[in-house]
Amino acid sequence: FGFRVTAAEAAGFRAGVFRAGRRGLAETDRSAIAAALAGGSGAGLVVRASGGVRAYWQNDVQFAGATLTPGRYFYAVRLAAETNPRRTTLLVGTPFRVR
């Protein structure tokens, strides 16, 4: 399973699937998600993937060999520009349910 991501320039990505709580995401949750994708752990991270993104292409982000137990989850991806890896963007998806 996975999703597609695109960018206007070449970038590296770190993506993850996180357990979703019953409430919506707060700004502090986004900070914890960003930290987990930057190399830390925690924040409900279940599985992660990393790779590269070609500019203007739909790039597949795959979580190979992973399975999810029933519950609520969401995807998140942290993109870092190849020309300046300190320039990052965090994208967080809407929660989905696995039955």
PDB file of C-alpha atoms in Angstrom, residues 40-94:
ATOM      1  CA  GLY A  40      13.220  10.225  15.462  1.00  0.00           C
ATOM      2  CA  SER A  41      10.608   7.813  16.704  1.00  0.00           C
ATOM      3  CA  GLY A  42       7.315   7.978  18.499  1.00  0.00           C
ATOM      4  CA  ALA A  43       4.263  10.080  17.631  1.00  0.00           C
ATOM      5  CA  GLY A  44       2.398   6.882  16.720  1.00  0.00           C
ATOM      6  CA  LEU A  45       4.697   5.996  13.803  1.00  0.00           C
ATOM      7  CA  VAL A  46       3.785   2.500  12.562  1.00  0.00           C
ATOM      8  CA  VAL A  47       5.795   2.123   9.339  1.00  0.00           C
ATOM      9  CA  ARG A  48       8.116   4.362   7.330  1.00  0.00           C
ATOM     10  CA  ALA A  49       9.593   4.685   3.844  1.00  0.00           C
ATOM     11  CA  SER A  50      12.099   6.991   2.182  1.00  0.00           C
ATOM     12  CA  GLY A  51      13.336   7.760  -1.304  1.00  0.00           C
ATOM     13  CA  GLY A  52      13.536  10.392  -3.995  1.00  0.00           C
ATOM     14  CA  VAL A  53      11.019  12.468  -5.917  1.00  0.00           C
ATOM     15  CA  ARG A  54      11.567  13.515  -9.525  1.00  0.00           C
ATOM     16  CA  ALA A  55      10.317  16.993 -10.376  1.00  0.00           C
ATOM     17  CA  TYR A  56       6.868  17.120 -12.031  1.00  0.00           C
ATOM     18  CA  TRP A  57       6.405  13.321 -11.939  1.00  0.00           C
ATOM     19  CA  GLN A  58       3.941  11.294  -9.914  1.00  0.00           C
ATOM     20  CA  ASN A  59       6.225   9.314  -7.633  1.00  0.00           C
ATOM     21  CA  ASP A  60       5.009   6.239  -5.754  1.00  0.00           C
ATOM     22  CA  VAL A  61       5.605   6.027  -2.017  1.00  0.00           C
ATOM     23  CA  GLN A  62       5.300   2.343  -1.105  1.00  0.00           C
ATOM     24  CA  PHE A  63       5.302   0.698   2.318  1.00  0.00           C
ATOM     25  CA  ALA A  64       6.469  -2.691   1.046  1.00  0.00           C
ATOM     26  CA  GLY A  65       5.672  -5.729   3.149  1.00  0.00           C
ATOM     27  CA  ALA A  66       3.790  -3.744   5.786  1.00  0.00           C
ATOM     28  CA  THR A  67       0.326  -4.603   7.058  1.00  0.00           C
ATOM     29  CA  LEU A  68      -1.883  -2.557   9.346  1.00  0.00           C
ATOM     30  CA  THR A  69      -4.019  -3.909  12.148  1.00  0.00           C
ATOM     31  CA  PRO A  70      -7.600  -2.604  12.401  1.00  0.00           C
ATOM     32  CA  GLY A  71      -7.752   1.018  13.541  1.00  0.00           C
ATOM     33  CA  ARG A  72      -7.496   4.637  12.389  1.00  0.00           C
ATOM     34  CA  TYR A  73      -4.361   5.878  10.632  1.00  0.00           C
ATOM     35  CA  PHE A  74      -3.056   8.741   8.502  1.00  0.00           C
ATOM     36  CA  TYR A  75      -0.209   9.220   6.043  1.00  0.00           C
ATOM     37  CA  ALA A  76       2.427  11.926   6.377  1.00  0.00           C
ATOM     38  CA  VAL A  77       5.360  12.819   4.144  1.00  0.00           C
ATOM     39  CA  ARG A  78       8.269  15.197   4.696  1.00  0.00           C
ATOM     40  CA  LEU A  79       9.829  16.528   1.496  1.00  0.00           C
ATOM     41  CA  ALA A  80      13.318  18.091   1.481  1.00  0.00           C
ATOM     42  CA  ALA A  81      14.604  19.921  -1.594  1.00  0.00           C
ATOM     43  CA  GLU A  82      17.710  18.344  -3.154  1.00  0.00           C
ATOM     44  CA  THR A  83      19.333  21.745  -3.686  1.00  0.00           C
ATOM     45  CA  ASN A  84      18.743  22.811  -0.068  1.00  0.00           C
ATOM     46  CA  PRO A  85      17.791  19.924   2.264  1.00  0.00           C
ATOM     47  CA  ARG A  86      16.993  22.390   5.068  1.00  0.00           C
ATOM     48  CA  ARG A  87      14.011  23.586   3.014  1.00  0.00           C
ATOM     49  CA  THR A  88      11.282  21.113   3.912  1.00  0.00           C
ATOM     50  CA  THR A  89       7.535  20.677   3.595  1.00  0.00           C
ATOM     51  CA  LEU A  90       5.355  18.456   5.757  1.00  0.00           C
ATOM     52  CA  LEU A  91       2.146  17.083   4.241  1.00  0.00           C
ATOM     53  CA  VAL A  92      -0.352  15.231   6.444  1.00  0.00           C
ATOM     54  CA  GLY A  93      -3.292  13.282   5.025  1.00  0.00           C
ATOM     55  CA  THR A  94      -6.770  12.837   6.408  1.00  0.00           C
TER      56      THR A  94
END
